Amino acid sequence: MAQTTPDDTLALLTRLSQKPGVQSTLVLSRDTGAIVRTSGLTSNSISANPNSTQPSSSEDSTELLSNGAGRQATGIHSAEDVARLVYHFVGAAGSMIHELDESDEAKLVRVRTKKNELVIVPDAKFLLVVIHETPPA
Amino acid sequence: MQQRKDEILAKKAKLAELKRQREQRAKEFTASRQSIGDGSELVAPIPSRANNRADLDNLISSLVGDSRPSSAGPREPSSPAQRGSRPTSVVSAGQLSGDQSEIPSPGHEKSAPAPSLQTLSIAPLTTVYDFPASPKAEIITYSKGVQTSDVYEPQRARAKGFSDSEDDGAVSPSKSPRKKRLSRREKEREEELRQNLRREIEEELKAIQNHDVSAAETNGRANFPSRLLTNEELNAVTSSIDFQGFVDRSTKVIERALEQEYDILADYAVDGLGAVDDDELGASTGRRGRRVKEVAQFWDERWSKKRMISDLNFSPKFPELVLASYTKNPSAPHDPDGLIQVWNLHMHERPEYVFHAQSDILTARFSPFHPNFIIGGCYSGQVLLWDTRAKSAPVQKTPLTGSGHTHPIYSIDIVGTQNANNIISCSTDGVVCGWSVDMLSQPQEYLELQTPQPAKSEEMAPTCIAFPQSDPTYFLAGTEEGSIHPCHRYDRAGAKAGVDTRISYRGHAAPVMSLDFHPARGKIDLGDLVLSSSLDWSVKLWKARPPAAAAGSAAAGSAGAGGGPGGAGGGDGGGGVGAHVAAQPLMEIGREDLVYDARWSPVKPGVFALVDGAGALEIWDLTVEVEVPVAKTKPSARGTLGGGASSSNSSYMAQSLNKCSWEPHEGKRIAVGGLEGVVSVFEVGAELGGVEGTKQEEWAEVKKMVTRLDQVMGNGGGEHGR
């Protein structure tokens, strides 16, 4: 409610990305799938347009890139890959729900994997994805 | 289209039927043929034709007889020529039989003649396409079944082939050897066509699939260049209101999701050993039923810093929401002075809502009648109304004029019913105002409280007010000088609006910090019990005289009508209208520090909580012990919740707790807060809170104790009276 300036808004995202257990965050535009913000993800196109994927966290993007090889093993992917996959996945989930009930829509998608959890909040215009570690089960 | 589909379906069914019949026939035929001769060739029977003519006729009629009726229908329009040619072709039984062997397939294929077969092989592109999975025979069937060949004829490139084959077909019936060859050729051609068709269809399907894939790929990959937003676009997006609203909402959802401690995928069979024994934590603060356990701490780096908590209140509608009002942050002159944060027990790290005000908020609470409204009182004397659906600024506020408050409002309440309720605010200059939630521009009621005579000064400085559960027209006001006065909102029999001069509750020697009427939820009415806390290091328990009884005891002198034991005190000190009765507390509980707040548990009749200047939260249960608290604890230092080690590096002053508030429905949680600006929420054990554990006897016990104390007090009351 109080967050009316872009800085505050981005601070919210930054905080979210720095919460313990959170590996990466990703904000997509709902209609085109364009990446608005990411953190904790490497980007293929970072050189092409460094501003398209500013890491919200304090970590430097170049550091992310340099560690990219090592991070692949820890489940860090390229932002574009995640964006594409999630975007289509949410589209599929959305159409499923739409076909079940035309007046319905997806509000929250949580996907638990063996390694982590994706929490996806689809909204009218944007889509927020958070990948976080789950307690070892 | 639909019509055509139906047609096709009908035909398909018919064809299936025909096919079955054909198989039957074929079986019969072969059987009969074997019986007839060696059955090696269709031509073979020719010599025996004369002999077996009758047999053959029979056979034919038997074979054809049952198939004709069904096939006759469809055949009629398309194959009159065929029919016509048939008689000429019936040269020999062998031919007939050969024809017979041939006929089933044309018959089966819609019983159309060869020409139409060709036609059909042309049209298939569309038809077959609908049924790509059909077996070969079906495909043929289909191609022949299409009766729209005429329409398609001119459009097809194979029209020539069609005419050729038509010729063949036309001729074929007349010459059996040729027909045989033809049928073979035909079959080959058909096969070829079929293969061609299949190839075409497959290609088409492949193409479609490829297209899909490539489309998907263009969606996924080719889109990526276009997804690279420019700086300007990014800025535009991130500063759009849509985006901010979205981030606000979605991050809340995700934080709540992450906060969910319980792992729904937990497999207890796998990691049962690692589970923490929950009881260990409780053991440190007493028996299990009486434990008090800290479950949450709320602190926001941005907003909570250097602010003190001035009030706390749980939402009556959503038990997980608790609001905290804060004083100003002296080191941040550009931030709004007043602040309210609504915290969610499921989201520890940031407030659910933040509300602002121009002036320090000294008291605030949720409206019990509208879950979206929050009402606050300011140091400036304004009453503010926030709406959780709106922005952080108040949606309504009272003006800073003489018609309302001009002094700080330390106490506020909402009384009445769902449909008729008022905000009652009280400022330190003794002004009590009643407001309508719909209109804060002007008070509906205005009342000035004055200290009853004799007194040094008429002025009264109320620090807190409290309404009993049962009567919204009457309240108690605690003052800075330590006395507590009953006040009426309206003129009533025997008493004018304002301070009731006939009785006052005297016992505190320092400003009264809180007053709380018993919530009276049980069968026995304890609604007249009042708890007061004061800076004189004590908590006192009072029995509030009902306003009518107070009037009665004053008016009737020593009669003590209705007041019961209270009347005794009144009798001693009384003596006509205007006489002043100084009621004594039922019980005094001395503490080791300033007591800032004391609140009854909403569910347990004898339980109350208090917070003191030393930063301790104490839970008392009058049915168990009246000398010492049943539980005492301190909030752990900020950020160490769950870490275990509670360091006390903060200064003594910073630990002081100002306010406490029970969760009103279950009474299991209590929020405390103080100078440090941290809201701590504790959960109490089953003996101290929770609806299920309350026994009826407790109510009776409290009642008995009160009666006993009342009598003791009543007997000794004469000495202290006045």
mmCIF file of N, CA and C in Angstrom, chain A residues 27-135:
data_model
loop_
_atom_site.group_PDB
_atom_site.id
_atom_site.type_symbol
_atom_site.label_atom_id
_atom_site.label_comp_id
_atom_site.label_asym_id
_atom_site.label_seq_id
_atom_site.Cartn_x
_atom_site.Cartn_y
_atom_site.Cartn_z
ATOM 1 N N VAL A 27 10.403 -11.827 -13.173
ATOM 2 C CA VAL A 27 9.137 -11.162 -13.475
ATOM 3 C C VAL A 27 8.988 -11.098 -14.987
ATOM 4 N N LEU A 28 7.890 -11.630 -15.471
ATOM 5 C CA LEU A 28 7.638 -11.642 -16.904
ATOM 6 C C LEU A 28 6.416 -10.801 -17.201
ATOM 7 N N SER A 29 6.387 -10.308 -18.395
ATOM 8 C CA SER A 29 5.156 -9.681 -18.863
ATOM 9 C C SER A 29 4.221 -10.781 -19.321
ATOM 10 N N ARG A 30 2.973 -10.652 -18.966
ATOM 11 C CA ARG A 30 2.049 -11.751 -19.206
ATOM 12 C C ARG A 30 1.719 -11.920 -20.688
ATOM 13 N N ASP A 31 1.604 -10.826 -21.405
ATOM 14 C CA ASP A 31 1.132 -10.977 -22.779
ATOM 15 C C ASP A 31 2.242 -11.402 -23.734
ATOM 16 N N THR A 32 3.447 -10.884 -23.552
ATOM 17 C CA THR A 32 4.492 -11.239 -24.492
ATOM 18 C C THR A 32 5.517 -12.201 -23.908
ATOM 19 N N GLY A 33 5.559 -12.304 -22.613
ATOM 20 C CA GLY A 33 6.585 -13.128 -22.000
ATOM 21 C C GLY A 33 7.906 -12.410 -21.861
ATOM 22 N N ALA A 34 7.915 -11.125 -22.097
ATOM 23 C CA ALA A 34 9.150 -10.368 -21.964
ATOM 24 C C ALA A 34 9.626 -10.364 -20.519
ATOM 25 N N ILE A 35 10.916 -10.445 -20.362
ATOM 26 C CA ILE A 35 11.491 -10.476 -19.021
ATOM 27 C C ILE A 35 11.583 -9.061 -18.492
ATOM 28 N N VAL A 36 11.021 -8.815 -17.354
ATOM 29 C CA VAL A 36 11.076 -7.485 -16.770
ATOM 30 C C VAL A 36 12.171 -7.406 -15.721
ATOM 31 N N ARG A 37 12.197 -8.384 -14.846
ATOM 32 C CA ARG A 37 13.243 -8.400 -13.815
ATOM 33 C C ARG A 37 13.645 -9.838 -13.555
ATOM 34 N N THR A 38 14.901 -10.000 -13.246
ATOM 35 C CA THR A 38 15.309 -11.317 -12.789
ATOM 36 C C THR A 38 16.305 -11.153 -11.666
ATOM 37 N N SER A 39 16.502 -12.220 -10.954
ATOM 38 C CA SER A 39 17.624 -12.272 -10.032
ATOM 39 C C SER A 39 18.000 -13.727 -9.882
ATOM 40 N N GLY A 40 19.269 -13.947 -9.661
ATOM 41 C CA GLY A 40 19.729 -15.307 -9.425
ATOM 42 C C GLY A 40 19.717 -16.167 -10.660
ATOM 43 N N LEU A 41 19.598 -15.540 -11.833
ATOM 44 C CA LEU A 41 19.612 -16.317 -13.066
ATOM 45 C C LEU A 41 20.664 -15.733 -13.991
ATOM 46 N N THR A 42 21.280 -16.604 -14.735
ATOM 47 C CA THR A 42 22.191 -16.077 -15.742
ATOM 48 C C THR A 42 21.382 -15.686 -16.964
ATOM 49 N N SER A 43 21.968 -14.844 -17.751
ATOM 50 C CA SER A 43 21.236 -14.413 -18.937
ATOM 51 C C SER A 43 22.115 -14.580 -20.158
ATOM 52 N N ASN A 44 21.560 -15.158 -21.188
ATOM 53 C CA ASN A 44 22.323 -15.327 -22.420
ATOM 54 C C ASN A 44 22.574 -13.989 -23.087
ATOM 55 N N SER A 45 21.617 -13.139 -22.959
ATOM 56 C CA SER A 45 21.653 -11.913 -23.740
ATOM 57 C C SER A 45 22.154 -10.738 -22.920
ATOM 58 N N ILE A 46 22.870 -11.067 -21.891
ATOM 59 C CA ILE A 46 23.233 -9.987 -20.971
ATOM 60 C C ILE A 46 24.125 -8.972 -21.661
ATOM 61 N N SER A 47 24.895 -9.446 -22.610
ATOM 62 C CA SER A 47 25.765 -8.503 -23.297
ATOM 63 C C SER A 47 24.973 -7.688 -24.312
ATOM 64 N N ALA A 48 23.978 -8.329 -24.887
ATOM 65 C CA ALA A 48 23.191 -7.630 -25.886
ATOM 66 C C ALA A 48 22.440 -6.454 -25.282
ATOM 67 N N ASN A 49 21.864 -6.684 -24.146
ATOM 68 C CA ASN A 49 21.132 -5.613 -23.490
ATOM 69 C C ASN A 49 21.226 -5.818 -21.988
ATOM 70 N N PRO A 50 22.242 -5.259 -21.426
ATOM 71 C CA PRO A 50 22.505 -5.559 -20.014
ATOM 72 C C PRO A 50 21.360 -5.135 -19.106
ATOM 73 N N ASN A 51 20.553 -4.221 -19.572
ATOM 74 C CA ASN A 51 19.520 -3.728 -18.666
ATOM 75 C C ASN A 51 18.259 -4.579 -18.675
ATOM 76 N N SER A 52 18.221 -5.487 -19.607
ATOM 77 C CA SER A 52 16.996 -6.264 -19.687
ATOM 78 C C SER A 52 16.876 -7.231 -18.525
ATOM 79 N N THR A 53 17.980 -7.598 -17.999
ATOM 80 C CA THR A 53 17.926 -8.550 -16.902
ATOM 81 C C THR A 53 18.825 -8.091 -15.770
ATOM 82 N N GLN A 54 18.446 -6.994 -15.199
ATOM 83 C CA GLN A 54 19.238 -6.571 -14.049
ATOM 84 C C GLN A 54 18.983 -7.538 -12.921
ATOM 85 N N PRO A 55 20.005 -7.982 -12.317
ATOM 86 C CA PRO A 55 19.754 -8.816 -11.141
ATOM 87 C C PRO A 55 19.245 -7.913 -10.027
ATOM 88 N N SER A 56 18.176 -8.325 -9.433
ATOM 89 C CA SER A 56 17.640 -7.511 -8.361
ATOM 90 C C SER A 56 18.504 -7.596 -7.118
ATOM 91 N N SER A 57 19.156 -8.721 -6.974
ATOM 92 C CA SER A 57 19.973 -8.880 -5.783
ATOM 93 C C SER A 57 21.229 -8.047 -5.947
ATOM 94 N N SER A 58 21.947 -7.942 -4.854
ATOM 95 C CA SER A 58 23.138 -7.111 -4.875
ATOM 96 C C SER A 58 24.260 -7.787 -5.653
ATOM 97 N N GLU A 59 24.071 -9.066 -5.896
ATOM 98 C CA GLU A 59 25.122 -9.785 -6.605
ATOM 99 C C GLU A 59 25.331 -9.170 -7.975
ATOM 100 N N ASP A 60 26.539 -9.136 -8.384
ATOM 101 C CA ASP A 60 26.838 -8.565 -9.679
ATOM 102 C C ASP A 60 26.510 -9.581 -10.760
ATOM 103 N N SER A 61 25.993 -9.056 -11.863
ATOM 104 C CA SER A 61 25.577 -9.972 -12.918
ATOM 105 C C SER A 61 26.775 -10.694 -13.508
ATOM 106 N N THR A 62 27.862 -9.987 -13.599
ATOM 107 C CA THR A 62 29.031 -10.632 -14.184
ATOM 108 C C THR A 62 29.500 -11.780 -13.287
ATOM 109 N N GLU A 63 29.334 -11.572 -12.037
ATOM 110 C CA GLU A 63 29.731 -12.643 -11.126
ATOM 111 C C GLU A 63 28.868 -13.873 -11.383
ATOM 112 N N LEU A 64 27.620 -13.598 -11.607
ATOM 113 C CA LEU A 64 26.710 -14.701 -11.896
ATOM 114 C C LEU A 64 27.179 -15.434 -13.140
ATOM 115 N N LEU A 65 27.567 -14.637 -14.116
ATOM 116 C CA LEU A 65 27.967 -15.248 -15.368
ATOM 117 C C LEU A 65 29.234 -16.065 -15.182
ATOM 118 N N SER A 66 30.172 -15.469 -14.467
ATOM 119 C CA SER A 66 31.441 -16.146 -14.311
ATOM 120 C C SER A 66 31.260 -17.463 -13.573
ATOM 121 N N ASN A 67 30.285 -17.461 -12.680
ATOM 122 C CA ASN A 67 30.060 -18.693 -11.936
ATOM 123 C C ASN A 67 29.072 -19.593 -12.647
ATOM 124 N N GLY A 68 28.684 -19.144 -13.816
ATOM 125 C CA GLY A 68 27.603 -19.845 -14.502
ATOM 126 C C GLY A 68 27.812 -21.332 -14.597
ATOM 127 N N ALA A 69 29.011 -21.729 -14.960
ATOM 128 C CA ALA A 69 29.245 -23.151 -15.147
ATOM 129 C C ALA A 69 28.996 -23.915 -13.855
ATOM 130 N N GLY A 70 29.510 -23.347 -12.782
ATOM 131 C CA GLY A 70 29.331 -24.032 -11.508
ATOM 132 C C GLY A 70 27.878 -24.019 -11.071
ATOM 133 N N ARG A 71 27.200 -22.978 -11.479
ATOM 134 C CA ARG A 71 25.826 -22.849 -10.993
ATOM 135 C C ARG A 71 24.872 -23.770 -11.727
ATOM 136 N N GLN A 72 25.226 -24.113 -12.915
ATOM 137 C CA GLN A 72 24.339 -25.027 -13.622
ATOM 138 C C GLN A 72 24.059 -26.247 -12.764
ATOM 139 N N ALA A 73 25.096 -26.672 -12.107
ATOM 140 C CA ALA A 73 24.935 -27.872 -11.286
ATOM 141 C C ALA A 73 24.000 -27.606 -10.117
ATOM 142 N N THR A 74 23.994 -26.402 -9.635
ATOM 143 C CA THR A 74 23.164 -26.124 -8.468
ATOM 144 C C THR A 74 21.767 -25.689 -8.877
ATOM 145 N N GLY A 75 21.450 -25.847 -10.117
ATOM 146 C CA GLY A 75 20.087 -25.593 -10.522
ATOM 147 C C GLY A 75 19.826 -24.189 -10.992
ATOM 148 N N ILE A 76 20.853 -23.448 -11.298
ATOM 149 C CA ILE A 76 20.647 -22.099 -11.815
ATOM 150 C C ILE A 76 20.636 -22.171 -13.336
ATOM 151 N N HIS A 77 19.622 -21.612 -13.904
ATOM 152 C CA HIS A 77 19.468 -21.721 -15.345
ATOM 153 C C HIS A 77 19.508 -20.351 -15.963
ATOM 154 N N SER A 78 19.488 -20.377 -17.252
ATOM 155 C CA SER A 78 19.445 -19.105 -17.957
ATOM 156 C C SER A 78 18.047 -18.514 -17.825
ATOM 157 N N ALA A 79 18.011 -17.227 -17.669
ATOM 158 C CA ALA A 79 16.721 -16.564 -17.456
ATOM 159 C C ALA A 79 15.798 -16.822 -18.624
ATOM 160 N N GLU A 80 16.359 -16.823 -19.820
ATOM 161 C CA GLU A 80 15.522 -17.007 -20.992
ATOM 162 C C GLU A 80 14.872 -18.391 -20.986
ATOM 163 N N ASP A 81 15.672 -19.379 -20.600
ATOM 164 C CA ASP A 81 15.115 -20.728 -20.575
ATOM 165 C C ASP A 81 13.970 -20.804 -19.587
ATOM 166 N N VAL A 82 14.262 -20.334 -18.401
ATOM 167 C CA VAL A 82 13.220 -20.398 -17.374
ATOM 168 C C VAL A 82 12.000 -19.612 -17.827
ATOM 169 N N ALA A 83 12.260 -18.431 -18.388
ATOM 170 C CA ALA A 83 11.145 -17.590 -18.816
ATOM 171 C C ALA A 83 10.306 -18.316 -19.848
ATOM 172 N N ARG A 84 10.965 -18.911 -20.821
ATOM 173 C CA ARG A 84 10.226 -19.566 -21.888
ATOM 174 C C ARG A 84 9.427 -20.738 -21.328
ATOM 175 N N LEU A 85 10.119 -21.551 -20.529
ATOM 176 C CA LEU A 85 9.450 -22.751 -20.027
ATOM 177 C C LEU A 85 8.278 -22.388 -19.126
ATOM 178 N N VAL A 86 8.550 -21.463 -18.232
ATOM 179 C CA VAL A 86 7.486 -21.092 -17.299
ATOM 180 C C VAL A 86 6.330 -20.446 -18.041
ATOM 181 N N TYR A 87 6.679 -19.634 -19.009
ATOM 182 C CA TYR A 87 5.631 -18.923 -19.734
ATOM 183 C C TYR A 87 4.689 -19.915 -20.407
ATOM 184 N N HIS A 88 5.277 -20.918 -21.042
ATOM 185 C CA HIS A 88 4.417 -21.890 -21.709
ATOM 186 C C HIS A 88 3.681 -22.764 -20.718
ATOM 187 N N PHE A 89 4.365 -23.056 -19.643
ATOM 188 C CA PHE A 89 3.709 -23.878 -18.621
ATOM 189 C C PHE A 89 2.496 -23.159 -18.041
ATOM 190 N N VAL A 90 2.687 -21.911 -17.746
ATOM 191 C CA VAL A 90 1.565 -21.152 -17.184
ATOM 192 C C VAL A 90 0.452 -21.006 -18.207
ATOM 193 N N GLY A 91 0.863 -20.846 -19.462
ATOM 194 C CA GLY A 91 -0.161 -20.782 -20.503
ATOM 195 C C GLY A 91 -0.972 -22.057 -20.553
ATOM 196 N N ALA A 92 -0.268 -23.179 -20.428
ATOM 197 C CA ALA A 92 -0.977 -24.460 -20.457
ATOM 198 C C ALA A 92 -1.890 -24.597 -19.247
ATOM 199 N N ALA A 93 -1.354 -24.236 -18.096
ATOM 200 C CA ALA A 93 -2.179 -24.325 -16.883
ATOM 201 C C ALA A 93 -3.387 -23.412 -17.014
ATOM 202 N N GLY A 94 -3.145 -22.224 -17.550
ATOM 203 C CA GLY A 94 -4.247 -21.275 -17.699
ATOM 204 C C GLY A 94 -5.322 -21.808 -18.628
ATOM 205 N N SER A 95 -4.890 -22.418 -19.731
ATOM 206 C CA SER A 95 -5.911 -22.912 -20.662
ATOM 207 C C SER A 95 -6.648 -24.091 -20.060
ATOM 208 N N MET A 96 -5.934 -24.887 -19.277
ATOM 209 C CA MET A 96 -6.617 -25.999 -18.614
ATOM 210 C C MET A 96 -7.728 -25.464 -17.714
ATOM 211 N N ILE A 97 -7.365 -24.482 -16.925
ATOM 212 C CA ILE A 97 -8.355 -23.947 -15.983
ATOM 213 C C ILE A 97 -9.478 -23.261 -16.740
ATOM 214 N N HIS A 98 -9.089 -22.599 -17.803
ATOM 215 C CA HIS A 98 -10.115 -21.898 -18.576
ATOM 216 C C HIS A 98 -11.110 -22.887 -19.172
ATOM 217 N N GLU A 99 -10.610 -24.059 -19.560
ATOM 218 C CA GLU A 99 -11.516 -25.029 -20.157
ATOM 219 C C GLU A 99 -12.365 -25.732 -19.121
ATOM 220 N N LEU A 100 -11.826 -25.837 -17.913
ATOM 221 C CA LEU A 100 -12.647 -26.419 -16.852
ATOM 222 C C LEU A 100 -13.807 -25.500 -16.521
ATOM 223 N N ASP A 101 -13.470 -24.242 -16.424
ATOM 224 C CA ASP A 101 -14.502 -23.274 -16.069
ATOM 225 C C ASP A 101 -14.136 -21.967 -16.756
ATOM 226 N N GLU A 102 -14.971 -21.559 -17.647
ATOM 227 C CA GLU A 102 -14.623 -20.409 -18.474
ATOM 228 C C GLU A 102 -14.406 -19.136 -17.680
ATOM 229 N N SER A 103 -15.078 -19.056 -16.564
ATOM 230 C CA SER A 103 -14.977 -17.813 -15.805
ATOM 231 C C SER A 103 -13.835 -17.867 -14.792
ATOM 232 N N ASP A 104 -13.075 -18.937 -14.831
ATOM 233 C CA ASP A 104 -12.042 -19.107 -13.813
ATOM 234 C C ASP A 104 -10.674 -18.743 -14.385
ATOM 235 N N GLU A 105 -9.722 -18.525 -13.496
ATOM 236 C CA GLU A 105 -8.361 -18.330 -13.958
ATOM 237 C C GLU A 105 -7.383 -18.750 -12.867
ATOM 238 N N ALA A 106 -6.177 -19.005 -13.286
ATOM 239 C CA ALA A 106 -5.165 -19.464 -12.340
ATOM 240 C C ALA A 106 -4.702 -18.303 -11.475
ATOM 241 N N LYS A 107 -4.547 -18.557 -10.188
ATOM 242 C CA LYS A 107 -4.080 -17.513 -9.277
ATOM 243 C C LYS A 107 -2.693 -17.817 -8.736
ATOM 244 N N LEU A 108 -2.427 -19.072 -8.538
ATOM 245 C CA LEU A 108 -1.141 -19.437 -7.945
ATOM 246 C C LEU A 108 -0.790 -20.829 -8.435
ATOM 247 N N VAL A 109 0.445 -20.971 -8.850
ATOM 248 C CA VAL A 109 0.914 -22.283 -9.286
ATOM 249 C C VAL A 109 2.141 -22.621 -8.458
ATOM 250 N N ARG A 110 2.077 -23.706 -7.758
ATOM 251 C CA ARG A 110 3.241 -24.155 -6.994
ATOM 252 C C ARG A 110 3.642 -25.512 -7.522
ATOM 253 N N VAL A 111 4.869 -25.609 -7.888
ATOM 254 C CA VAL A 111 5.356 -26.877 -8.409
ATOM 255 C C VAL A 111 6.500 -27.334 -7.531
ATOM 256 N N ARG A 112 6.277 -28.429 -6.855
ATOM 257 C CA ARG A 112 7.330 -28.960 -6.003
ATOM 258 C C ARG A 112 8.115 -29.982 -6.789
ATOM 259 N N THR A 113 9.399 -29.844 -6.771
ATOM 260 C CA THR A 113 10.246 -30.851 -7.370
ATOM 261 C C THR A 113 11.076 -31.485 -6.268
ATOM 262 N N LYS A 114 11.861 -32.422 -6.672
ATOM 263 C CA LYS A 114 12.735 -33.045 -5.676
ATOM 264 C C LYS A 114 13.714 -32.029 -5.116
ATOM 265 N N LYS A 115 14.124 -31.112 -5.962
ATOM 266 C CA LYS A 115 15.192 -30.209 -5.550
ATOM 267 C C LYS A 115 14.671 -28.892 -4.996
ATOM 268 N N ASN A 116 13.616 -28.402 -5.556
ATOM 269 C CA ASN A 116 13.167 -27.084 -5.108
ATOM 270 C C ASN A 116 11.694 -26.903 -5.417
ATOM 271 N N GLU A 117 11.264 -25.680 -5.280
ATOM 272 C CA GLU A 117 9.864 -25.394 -5.552
ATOM 273 C C GLU A 117 9.770 -24.137 -6.395
ATOM 274 N N LEU A 118 8.869 -24.175 -7.371
ATOM 275 C CA LEU A 118 8.576 -22.965 -8.138
ATOM 276 C C LEU A 118 7.237 -22.431 -7.667
ATOM 277 N N VAL A 119 7.249 -21.189 -7.265
ATOM 278 C CA VAL A 119 5.994 -20.543 -6.908
ATOM 279 C C VAL A 119 5.727 -19.496 -7.976
ATOM 280 N N ILE A 120 4.618 -19.630 -8.647
ATOM 281 C CA ILE A 120 4.312 -18.746 -9.773
ATOM 282 C C ILE A 120 3.017 -18.016 -9.475
ATOM 283 N N VAL A 121 3.077 -16.714 -9.565
ATOM 284 C CA VAL A 121 1.864 -15.916 -9.384
ATOM 285 C C VAL A 121 1.510 -15.283 -10.723
ATOM 286 N N PRO A 122 0.551 -15.831 -11.430
ATOM 287 C CA PRO A 122 0.126 -15.203 -12.672
ATOM 288 C C PRO A 122 -0.893 -14.117 -12.382
ATOM 289 N N ASP A 123 -0.705 -13.000 -13.024
ATOM 290 C CA ASP A 123 -1.631 -11.901 -12.811
ATOM 291 C C ASP A 123 -2.077 -11.407 -14.181
ATOM 292 N N ALA A 124 -2.896 -10.406 -14.180
ATOM 293 C CA ALA A 124 -3.453 -9.950 -15.451
ATOM 294 C C ALA A 124 -2.355 -9.518 -16.419
ATOM 295 N N LYS A 125 -1.377 -8.809 -15.906
ATOM 296 C CA LYS A 125 -0.393 -8.244 -16.825
ATOM 297 C C LYS A 125 1.009 -8.785 -16.615
ATOM 298 N N PHE A 126 1.250 -9.338 -15.428
ATOM 299 C CA PHE A 126 2.597 -9.811 -15.160
ATOM 300 C C PHE A 126 2.550 -11.193 -14.534
ATOM 301 N N LEU A 127 3.732 -11.689 -14.332
ATOM 302 C CA LEU A 127 3.851 -13.049 -13.852
ATOM 303 C C LEU A 127 5.129 -13.111 -13.027
ATOM 304 N N LEU A 128 5.012 -13.521 -11.796
ATOM 305 C CA LEU A 128 6.183 -13.571 -10.930
ATOM 306 C C LEU A 128 6.519 -15.020 -10.626
ATOM 307 N N VAL A 129 7.772 -15.350 -10.789
ATOM 308 C CA VAL A 129 8.224 -16.708 -10.515
ATOM 309 C C VAL A 129 9.297 -16.636 -9.441
ATOM 310 N N VAL A 130 9.172 -17.452 -8.454
ATOM 311 C CA VAL A 130 10.228 -17.573 -7.451
ATOM 312 C C VAL A 130 10.598 -19.039 -7.356
ATOM 313 N N ILE A 131 11.876 -19.270 -7.479
ATOM 314 C CA ILE A 131 12.358 -20.642 -7.294
ATOM 315 C C ILE A 131 13.080 -20.681 -5.957
ATOM 316 N N HIS A 132 12.653 -21.536 -5.087
ATOM 317 C CA HIS A 132 13.303 -21.570 -3.778
ATOM 318 C C HIS A 132 13.536 -22.998 -3.330
ATOM 319 N N GLU A 133 14.489 -23.102 -2.446
ATOM 320 C CA GLU A 133 14.827 -24.417 -1.909
ATOM 321 C C GLU A 133 13.728 -24.851 -0.965
ATOM 322 N N THR A 134 13.467 -26.101 -0.964
ATOM 323 C CA THR A 134 12.506 -26.624 -0.012
ATOM 324 C C THR A 134 13.254 -27.388 1.059
ATOM 325 N N PRO A 135 12.657 -27.487 2.216
ATOM 326 C CA PRO A 135 13.323 -28.260 3.263
ATOM 327 C C PRO A 135 13.573 -29.675 2.766
#
